[in-house]
PDB file of C-alpha atoms and ligand atoms in Angstrom:
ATOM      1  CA  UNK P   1     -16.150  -1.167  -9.742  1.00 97.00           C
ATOM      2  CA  UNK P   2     -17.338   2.245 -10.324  1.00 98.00           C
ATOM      3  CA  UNK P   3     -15.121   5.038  -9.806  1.00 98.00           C
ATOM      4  CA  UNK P   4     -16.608   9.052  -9.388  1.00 98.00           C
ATOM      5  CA  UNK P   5     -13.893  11.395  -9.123  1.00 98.00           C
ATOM      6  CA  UNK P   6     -15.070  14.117  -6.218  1.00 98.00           C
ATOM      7  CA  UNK P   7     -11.874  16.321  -7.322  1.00 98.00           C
ATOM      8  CA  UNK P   8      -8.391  16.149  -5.805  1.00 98.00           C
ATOM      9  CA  UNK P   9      -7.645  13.573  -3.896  1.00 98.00           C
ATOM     10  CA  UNK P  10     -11.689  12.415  -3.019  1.00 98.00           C
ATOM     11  CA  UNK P  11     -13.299   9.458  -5.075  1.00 98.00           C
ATOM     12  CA  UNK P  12     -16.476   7.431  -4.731  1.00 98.00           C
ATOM     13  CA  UNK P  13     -16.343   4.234  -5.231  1.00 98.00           C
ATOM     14  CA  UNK P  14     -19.333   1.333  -5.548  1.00 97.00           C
ATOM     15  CA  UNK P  15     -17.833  -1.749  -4.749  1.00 96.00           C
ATOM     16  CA  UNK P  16     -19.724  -5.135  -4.269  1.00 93.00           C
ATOM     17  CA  UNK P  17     -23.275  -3.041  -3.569  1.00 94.00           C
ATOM     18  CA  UNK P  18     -21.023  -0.697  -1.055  1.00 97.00           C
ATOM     19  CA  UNK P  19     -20.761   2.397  -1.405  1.00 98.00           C
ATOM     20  CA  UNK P  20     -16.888   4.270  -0.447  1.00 98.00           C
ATOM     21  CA  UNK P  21     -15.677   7.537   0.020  1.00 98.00           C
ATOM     22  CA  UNK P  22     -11.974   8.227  -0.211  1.00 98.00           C
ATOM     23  CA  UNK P  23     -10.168  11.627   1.317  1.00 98.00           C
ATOM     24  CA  UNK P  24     -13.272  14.353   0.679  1.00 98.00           C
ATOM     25  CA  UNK P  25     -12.368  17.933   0.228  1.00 98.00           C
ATOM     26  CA  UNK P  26     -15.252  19.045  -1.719  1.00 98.00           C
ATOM     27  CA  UNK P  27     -17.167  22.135   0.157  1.00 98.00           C
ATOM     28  CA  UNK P  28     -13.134  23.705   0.456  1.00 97.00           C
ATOM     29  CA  UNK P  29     -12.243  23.194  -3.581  1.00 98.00           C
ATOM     30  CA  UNK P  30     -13.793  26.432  -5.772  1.00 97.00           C
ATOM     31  CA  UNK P  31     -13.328  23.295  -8.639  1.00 98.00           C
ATOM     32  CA  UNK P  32     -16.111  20.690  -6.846  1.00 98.00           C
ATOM     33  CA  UNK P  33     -19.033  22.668  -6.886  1.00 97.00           C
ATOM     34  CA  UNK P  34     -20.742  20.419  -8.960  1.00 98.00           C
ATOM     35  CA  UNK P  35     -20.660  18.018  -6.173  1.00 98.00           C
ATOM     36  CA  UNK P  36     -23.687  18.151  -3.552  1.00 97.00           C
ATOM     37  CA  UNK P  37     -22.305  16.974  -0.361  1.00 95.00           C
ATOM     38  CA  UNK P  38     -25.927  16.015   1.038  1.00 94.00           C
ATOM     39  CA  UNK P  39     -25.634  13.221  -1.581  1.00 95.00           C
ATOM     40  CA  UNK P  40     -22.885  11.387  -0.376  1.00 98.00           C
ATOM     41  CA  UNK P  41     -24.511   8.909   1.582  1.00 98.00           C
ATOM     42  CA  UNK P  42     -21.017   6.211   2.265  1.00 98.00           C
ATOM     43  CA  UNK P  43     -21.095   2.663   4.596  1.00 98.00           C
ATOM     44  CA  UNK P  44     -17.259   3.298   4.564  1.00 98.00           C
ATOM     45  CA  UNK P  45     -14.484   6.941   4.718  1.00 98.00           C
ATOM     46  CA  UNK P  46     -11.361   5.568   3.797  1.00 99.00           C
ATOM     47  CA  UNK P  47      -8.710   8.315   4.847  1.00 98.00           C
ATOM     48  CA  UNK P  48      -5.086   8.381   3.860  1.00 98.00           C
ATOM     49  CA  UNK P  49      -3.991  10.518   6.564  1.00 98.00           C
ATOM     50  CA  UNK P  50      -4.902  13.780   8.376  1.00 98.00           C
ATOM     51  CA  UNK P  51      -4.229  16.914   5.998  1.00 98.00           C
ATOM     52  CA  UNK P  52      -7.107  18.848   5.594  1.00 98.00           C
ATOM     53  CA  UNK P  53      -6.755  18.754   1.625  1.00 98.00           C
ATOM     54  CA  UNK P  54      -8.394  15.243   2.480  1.00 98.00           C
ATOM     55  CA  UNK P  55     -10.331  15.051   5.457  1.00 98.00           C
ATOM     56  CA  UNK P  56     -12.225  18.471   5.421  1.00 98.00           C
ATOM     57  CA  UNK P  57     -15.697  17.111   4.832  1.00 98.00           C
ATOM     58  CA  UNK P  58     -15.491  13.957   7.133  1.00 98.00           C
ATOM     59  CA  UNK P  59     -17.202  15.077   9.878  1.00 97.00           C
ATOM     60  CA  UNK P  60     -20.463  16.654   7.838  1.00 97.00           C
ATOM     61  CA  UNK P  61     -20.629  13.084   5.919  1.00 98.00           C
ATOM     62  CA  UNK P  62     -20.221  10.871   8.349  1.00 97.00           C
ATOM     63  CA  UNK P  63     -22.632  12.429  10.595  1.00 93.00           C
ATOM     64  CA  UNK P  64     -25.514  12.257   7.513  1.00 93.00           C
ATOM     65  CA  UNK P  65     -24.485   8.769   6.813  1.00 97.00           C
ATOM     66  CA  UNK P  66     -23.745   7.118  10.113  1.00 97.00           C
ATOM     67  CA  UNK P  67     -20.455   5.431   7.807  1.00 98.00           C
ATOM     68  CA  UNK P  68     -17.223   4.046   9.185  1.00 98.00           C
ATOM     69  CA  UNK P  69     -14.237   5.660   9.040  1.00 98.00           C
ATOM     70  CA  UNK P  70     -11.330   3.574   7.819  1.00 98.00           C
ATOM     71  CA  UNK P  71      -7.744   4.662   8.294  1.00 98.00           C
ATOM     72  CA  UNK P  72      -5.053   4.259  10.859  1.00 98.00           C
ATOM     73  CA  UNK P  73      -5.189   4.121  14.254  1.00 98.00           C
ATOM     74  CA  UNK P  74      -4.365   7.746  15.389  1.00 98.00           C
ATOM     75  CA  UNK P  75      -6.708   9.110  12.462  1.00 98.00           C
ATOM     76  CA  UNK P  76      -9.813   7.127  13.821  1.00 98.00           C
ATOM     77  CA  UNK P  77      -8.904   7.628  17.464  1.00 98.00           C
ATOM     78  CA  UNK P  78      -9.601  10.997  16.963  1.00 98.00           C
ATOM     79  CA  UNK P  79     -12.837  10.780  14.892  1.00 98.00           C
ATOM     80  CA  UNK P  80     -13.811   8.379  17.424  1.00 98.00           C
ATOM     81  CA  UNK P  81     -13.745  11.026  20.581  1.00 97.00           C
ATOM     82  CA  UNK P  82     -16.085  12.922  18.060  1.00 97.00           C
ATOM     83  CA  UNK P  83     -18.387  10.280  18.072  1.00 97.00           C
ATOM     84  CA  UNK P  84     -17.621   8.754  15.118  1.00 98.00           C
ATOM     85  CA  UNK P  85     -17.196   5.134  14.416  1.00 98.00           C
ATOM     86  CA  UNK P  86     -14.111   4.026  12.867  1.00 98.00           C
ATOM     87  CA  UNK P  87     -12.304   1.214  12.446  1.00 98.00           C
ATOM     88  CA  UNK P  88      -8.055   1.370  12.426  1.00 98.00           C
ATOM     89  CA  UNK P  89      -5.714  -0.367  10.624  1.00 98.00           C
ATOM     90  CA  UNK P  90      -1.774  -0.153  10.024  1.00 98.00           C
ATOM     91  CA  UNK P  91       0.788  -0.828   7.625  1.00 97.00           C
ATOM     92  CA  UNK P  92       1.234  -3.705   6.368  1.00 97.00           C
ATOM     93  CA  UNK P  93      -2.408  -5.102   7.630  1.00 98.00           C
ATOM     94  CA  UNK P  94      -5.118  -6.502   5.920  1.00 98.00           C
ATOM     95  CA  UNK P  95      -8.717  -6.977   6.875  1.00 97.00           C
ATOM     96  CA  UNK P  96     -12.041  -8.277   5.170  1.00 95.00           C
ATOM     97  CA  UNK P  97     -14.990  -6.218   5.401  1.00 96.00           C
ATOM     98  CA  UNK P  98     -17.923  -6.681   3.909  1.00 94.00           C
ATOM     99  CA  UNK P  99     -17.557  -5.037   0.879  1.00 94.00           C
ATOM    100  CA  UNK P 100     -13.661  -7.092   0.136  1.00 95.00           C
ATOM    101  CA  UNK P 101     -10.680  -6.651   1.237  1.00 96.00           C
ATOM    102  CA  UNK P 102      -8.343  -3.844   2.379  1.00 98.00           C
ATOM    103  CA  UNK P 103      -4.785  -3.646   2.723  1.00 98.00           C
ATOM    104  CA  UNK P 104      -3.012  -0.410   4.406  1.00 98.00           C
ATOM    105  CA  UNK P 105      -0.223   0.215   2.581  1.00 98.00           C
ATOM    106  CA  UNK P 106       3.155   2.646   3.375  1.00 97.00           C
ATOM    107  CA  UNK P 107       3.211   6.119   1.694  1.00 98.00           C
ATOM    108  CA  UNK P 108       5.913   8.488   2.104  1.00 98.00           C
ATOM    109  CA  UNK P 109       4.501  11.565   2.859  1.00 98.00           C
ATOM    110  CA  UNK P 110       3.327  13.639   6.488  1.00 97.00           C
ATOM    111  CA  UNK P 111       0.061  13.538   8.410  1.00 96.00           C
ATOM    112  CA  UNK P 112      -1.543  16.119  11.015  1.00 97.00           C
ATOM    113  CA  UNK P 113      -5.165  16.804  11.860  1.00 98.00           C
ATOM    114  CA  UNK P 114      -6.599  19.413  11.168  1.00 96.00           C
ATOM    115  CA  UNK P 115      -6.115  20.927  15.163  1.00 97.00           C
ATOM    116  CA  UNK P 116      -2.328  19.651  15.037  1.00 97.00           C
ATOM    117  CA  UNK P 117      -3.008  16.257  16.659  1.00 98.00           C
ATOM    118  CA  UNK P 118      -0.517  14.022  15.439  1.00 98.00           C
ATOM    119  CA  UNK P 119      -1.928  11.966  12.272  1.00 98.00           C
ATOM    120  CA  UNK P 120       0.145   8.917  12.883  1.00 97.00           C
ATOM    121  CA  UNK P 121       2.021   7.907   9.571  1.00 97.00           C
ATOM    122  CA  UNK P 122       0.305   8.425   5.833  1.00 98.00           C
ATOM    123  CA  UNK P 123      -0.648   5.269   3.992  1.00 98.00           C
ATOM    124  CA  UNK P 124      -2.326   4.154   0.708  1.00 98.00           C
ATOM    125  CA  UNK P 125      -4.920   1.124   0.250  1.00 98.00           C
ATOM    126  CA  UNK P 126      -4.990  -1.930  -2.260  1.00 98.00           C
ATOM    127  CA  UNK P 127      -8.572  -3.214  -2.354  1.00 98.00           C
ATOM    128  CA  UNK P 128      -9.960  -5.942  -3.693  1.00 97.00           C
ATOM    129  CA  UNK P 129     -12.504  -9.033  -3.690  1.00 94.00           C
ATOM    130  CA  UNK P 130     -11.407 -12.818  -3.570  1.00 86.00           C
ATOM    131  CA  UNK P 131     -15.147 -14.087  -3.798  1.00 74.00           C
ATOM    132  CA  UNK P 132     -16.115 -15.594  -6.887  1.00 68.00           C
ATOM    133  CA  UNK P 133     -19.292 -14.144  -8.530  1.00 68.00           C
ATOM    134  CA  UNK P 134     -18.752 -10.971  -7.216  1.00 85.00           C
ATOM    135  CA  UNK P 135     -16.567  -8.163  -8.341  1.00 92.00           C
ATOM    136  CA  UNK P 136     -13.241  -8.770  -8.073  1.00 92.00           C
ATOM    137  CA  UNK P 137     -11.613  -5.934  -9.302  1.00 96.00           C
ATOM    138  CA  UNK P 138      -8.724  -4.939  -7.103  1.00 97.00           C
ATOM    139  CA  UNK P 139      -6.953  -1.085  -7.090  1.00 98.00           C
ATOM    140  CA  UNK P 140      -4.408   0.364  -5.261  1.00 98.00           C
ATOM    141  CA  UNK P 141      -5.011   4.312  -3.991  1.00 98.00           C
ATOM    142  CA  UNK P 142      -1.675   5.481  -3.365  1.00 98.00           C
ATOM    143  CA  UNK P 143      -2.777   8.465  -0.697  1.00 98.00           C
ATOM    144  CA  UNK P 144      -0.376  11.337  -1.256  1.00 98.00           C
ATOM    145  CA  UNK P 145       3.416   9.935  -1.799  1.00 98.00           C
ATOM    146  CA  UNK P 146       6.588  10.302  -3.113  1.00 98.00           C
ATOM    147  CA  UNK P 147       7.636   7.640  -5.189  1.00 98.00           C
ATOM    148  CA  UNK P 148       9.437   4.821  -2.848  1.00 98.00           C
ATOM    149  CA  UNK P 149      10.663   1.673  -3.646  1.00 98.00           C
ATOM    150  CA  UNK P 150       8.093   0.052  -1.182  1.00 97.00           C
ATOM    151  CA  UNK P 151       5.788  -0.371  -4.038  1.00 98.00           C
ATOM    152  CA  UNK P 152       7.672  -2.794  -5.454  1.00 98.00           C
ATOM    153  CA  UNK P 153       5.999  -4.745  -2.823  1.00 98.00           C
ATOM    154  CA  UNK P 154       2.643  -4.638  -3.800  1.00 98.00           C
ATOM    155  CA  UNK P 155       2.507  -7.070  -7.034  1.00 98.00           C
ATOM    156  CA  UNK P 156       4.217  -9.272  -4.746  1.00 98.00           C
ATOM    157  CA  UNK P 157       1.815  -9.236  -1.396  1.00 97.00           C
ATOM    158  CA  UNK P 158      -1.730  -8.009  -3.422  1.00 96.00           C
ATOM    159  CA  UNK P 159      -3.819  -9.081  -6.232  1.00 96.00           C
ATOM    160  CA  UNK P 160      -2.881  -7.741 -10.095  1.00 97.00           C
ATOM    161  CA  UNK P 161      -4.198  -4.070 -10.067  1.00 98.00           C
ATOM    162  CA  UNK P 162      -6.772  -3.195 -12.758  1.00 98.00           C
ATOM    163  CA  UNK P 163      -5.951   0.818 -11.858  1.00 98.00           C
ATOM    164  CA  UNK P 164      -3.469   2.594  -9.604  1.00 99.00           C
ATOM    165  CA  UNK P 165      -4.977   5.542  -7.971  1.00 99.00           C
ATOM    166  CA  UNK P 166      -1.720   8.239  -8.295  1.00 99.00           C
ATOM    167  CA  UNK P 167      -0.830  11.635  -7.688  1.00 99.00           C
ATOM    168  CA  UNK P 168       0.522  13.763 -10.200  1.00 98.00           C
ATOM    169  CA  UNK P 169       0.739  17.050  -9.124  1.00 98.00           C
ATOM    170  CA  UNK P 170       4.095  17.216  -7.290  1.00 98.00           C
ATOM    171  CA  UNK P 171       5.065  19.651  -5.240  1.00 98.00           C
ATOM    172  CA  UNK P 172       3.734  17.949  -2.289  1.00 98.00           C
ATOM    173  CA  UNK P 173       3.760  14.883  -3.872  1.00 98.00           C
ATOM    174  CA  UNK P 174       4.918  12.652  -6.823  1.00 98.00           C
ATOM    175  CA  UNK P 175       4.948  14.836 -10.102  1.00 98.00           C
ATOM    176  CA  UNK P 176       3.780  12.513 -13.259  1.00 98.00           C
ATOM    177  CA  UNK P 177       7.056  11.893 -14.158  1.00 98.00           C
ATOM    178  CA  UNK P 178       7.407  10.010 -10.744  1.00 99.00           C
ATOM    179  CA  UNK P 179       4.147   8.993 -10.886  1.00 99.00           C
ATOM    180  CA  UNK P 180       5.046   7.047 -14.339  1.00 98.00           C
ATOM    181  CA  UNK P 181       7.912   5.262 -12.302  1.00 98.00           C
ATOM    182  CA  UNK P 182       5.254   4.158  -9.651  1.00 99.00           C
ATOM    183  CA  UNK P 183       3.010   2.436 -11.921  1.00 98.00           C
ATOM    184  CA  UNK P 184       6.005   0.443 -13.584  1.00 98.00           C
ATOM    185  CA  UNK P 185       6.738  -0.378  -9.940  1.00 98.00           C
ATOM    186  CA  UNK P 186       3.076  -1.516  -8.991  1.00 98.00           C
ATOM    187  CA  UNK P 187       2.737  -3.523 -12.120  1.00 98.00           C
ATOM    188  CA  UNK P 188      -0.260  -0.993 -13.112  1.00 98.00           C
ATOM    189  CA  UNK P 189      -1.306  -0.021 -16.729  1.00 98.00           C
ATOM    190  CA  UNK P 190      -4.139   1.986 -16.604  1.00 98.00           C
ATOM    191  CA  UNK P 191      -3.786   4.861 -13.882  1.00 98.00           C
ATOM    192  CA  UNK P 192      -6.083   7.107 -12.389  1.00 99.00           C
ATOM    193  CA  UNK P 193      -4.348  10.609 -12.002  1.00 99.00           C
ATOM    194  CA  UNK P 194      -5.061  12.925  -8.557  1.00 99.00           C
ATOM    195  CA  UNK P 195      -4.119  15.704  -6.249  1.00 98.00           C
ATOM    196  CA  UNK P 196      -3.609  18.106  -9.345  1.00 98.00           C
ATOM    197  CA  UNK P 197      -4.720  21.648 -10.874  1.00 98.00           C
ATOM    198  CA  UNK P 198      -6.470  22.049  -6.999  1.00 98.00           C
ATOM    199  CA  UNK P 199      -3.871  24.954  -5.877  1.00 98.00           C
ATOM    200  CA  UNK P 200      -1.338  26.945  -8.028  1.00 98.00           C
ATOM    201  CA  UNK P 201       1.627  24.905  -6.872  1.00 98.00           C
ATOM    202  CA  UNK P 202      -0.120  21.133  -8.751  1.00 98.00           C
ATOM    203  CA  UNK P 203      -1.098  22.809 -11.826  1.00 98.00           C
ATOM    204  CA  UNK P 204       0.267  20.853 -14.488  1.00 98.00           C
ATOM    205  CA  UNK P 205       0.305  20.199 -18.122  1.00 98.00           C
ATOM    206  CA  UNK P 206      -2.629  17.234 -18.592  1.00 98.00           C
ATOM    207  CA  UNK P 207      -1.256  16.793 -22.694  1.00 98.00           C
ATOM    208  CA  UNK P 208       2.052  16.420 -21.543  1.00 98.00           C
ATOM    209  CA  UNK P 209       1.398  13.906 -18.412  1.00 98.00           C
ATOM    210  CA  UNK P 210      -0.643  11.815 -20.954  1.00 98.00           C
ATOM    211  CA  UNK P 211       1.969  11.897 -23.033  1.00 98.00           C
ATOM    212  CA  UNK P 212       4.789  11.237 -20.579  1.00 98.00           C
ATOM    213  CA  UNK P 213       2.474   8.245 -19.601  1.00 98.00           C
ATOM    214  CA  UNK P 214       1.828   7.176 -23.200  1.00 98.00           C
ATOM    215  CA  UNK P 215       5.254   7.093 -24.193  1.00 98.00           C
ATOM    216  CA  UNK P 216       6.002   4.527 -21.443  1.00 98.00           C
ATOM    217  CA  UNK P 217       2.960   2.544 -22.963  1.00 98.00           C
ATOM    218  CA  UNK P 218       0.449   3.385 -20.121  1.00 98.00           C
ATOM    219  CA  UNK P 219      -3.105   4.983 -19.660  1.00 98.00           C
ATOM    220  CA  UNK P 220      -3.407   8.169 -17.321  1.00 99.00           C
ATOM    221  CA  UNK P 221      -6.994   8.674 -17.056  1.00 98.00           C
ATOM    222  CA  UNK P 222      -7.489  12.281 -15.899  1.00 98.00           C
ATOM    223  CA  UNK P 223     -11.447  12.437 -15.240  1.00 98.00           C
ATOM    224  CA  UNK P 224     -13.383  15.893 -15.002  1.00 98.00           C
ATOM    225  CA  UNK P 225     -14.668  16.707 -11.172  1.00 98.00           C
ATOM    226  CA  UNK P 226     -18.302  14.508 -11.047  1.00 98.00           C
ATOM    227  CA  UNK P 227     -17.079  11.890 -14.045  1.00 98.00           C
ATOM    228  CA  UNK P 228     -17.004   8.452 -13.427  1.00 98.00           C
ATOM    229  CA  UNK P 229     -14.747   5.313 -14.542  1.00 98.00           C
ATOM    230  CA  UNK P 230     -15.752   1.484 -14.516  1.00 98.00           C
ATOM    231  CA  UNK P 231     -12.645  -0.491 -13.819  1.00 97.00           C
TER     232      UNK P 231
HETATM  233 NI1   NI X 301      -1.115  15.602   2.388  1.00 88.83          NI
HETATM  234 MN1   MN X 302      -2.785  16.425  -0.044  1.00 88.83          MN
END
């Protein structure tokens, strides 16, 4: 699995010859403007919830790529009166799609769209593969969260994570320190680090959340805005 970080929360991920994008907010973020939006050509928008922070640039990629919007069911209700195709899940639930599967996951957080309609609740995603031969590497993308006890759950119900997806930037969400906690609690060792440095409130110290991570005897991999990671 190939990992590009598209800066704060947004990632693009090839998966099994798919192609994913998760929670764009690229043509909004001063920091992303090495990334061309015309080039992000997705089969799949995986959405945490409805805060703009994550959803700004849906509608412009979707409508280039013709890709389905994955999230839950009050999120793609409301792309789909835009005319765009979606298809809703809810916590707890699991599907297979063509690419693996997905499992929609609780976060603790809010969710509104962007015009106040009500987001339903914010989640996270494991995803993985169980098909031999093909990739099976499975991650878990926590969405914006607080830490909660719920992920506990996930070693028991999901695959062994190769890389947890967290925030890190607290204020709105889990700080690092948290964030450390959470990957004890998913079973994770290498983590992916997010939803930082974007606004003055998530600026944070990257020697000292490595560190903080380190000392616990776990990778934080924060990448620059464009890099990617192979899991
Ligand atoms: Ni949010
Ligand atoms: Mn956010």
């Amino acid at each position: 699995m190939e990992i590009r970080y598209l800066g704060h929360a947004g990632f693009q991920i090839r998966f099994n010859d798919f192609d994913l994008v998760i929670d764009p907010f690229i043509s909004g973020n001063p920091m992303a403007k090495n990334i061309n939006l015309d080039e992000l050509n997705p089969d799949f928008i995986l959405l945490t919830h409805g805060h703009q922070d994550h959803v700004l640039d849906v509608e412009s990629i979707a409508k280039n790529s013709k890709a389905t919007i994955i999230s839950n069911f009050e999120i793609v209700s409301w792309y789909e009166n835009k005319g765009i195709q979606g298809h809703p899940m809810n916590h707890g639930g699991r599907y297979q799609f063509d690419f693996g599967w997905i499992k929609y996951v609780h976060a603790i957080h809010s969710s509104v769209l962007p015009d106040g309609t009500y987001g339903g609740n914010s989640g996270g995603f494991v995803i993985w593969n169980e098909n031999q031969g093909k990739d099976n590497t499975c991650i878990y993308i926590a969405g914006d969260t607080a830490l909660t006890i719920d992920m506990k759950l996930i070693p028991q119900t999901c695959p062994t994570l190769d890389l947890a997806v967290l925030p890190i930037g607290d204020n709105f969400t889990m700080g690092y320190q948290d964030a450390a906690i959470a990957a004890e609690f998913v079973q994770a060792s290498k983590i992916l680090g997010c939803h930082f440095d974007t606004f003055p409130p998530i600026v944070i110290d990257h020697k000292a959340a490595i560190d903080h991570f380190k000392n616990k005897g776990l990778e934080l991999i924060l990448l620059d805005i464009g890099k990617t990671l192979t899991v």
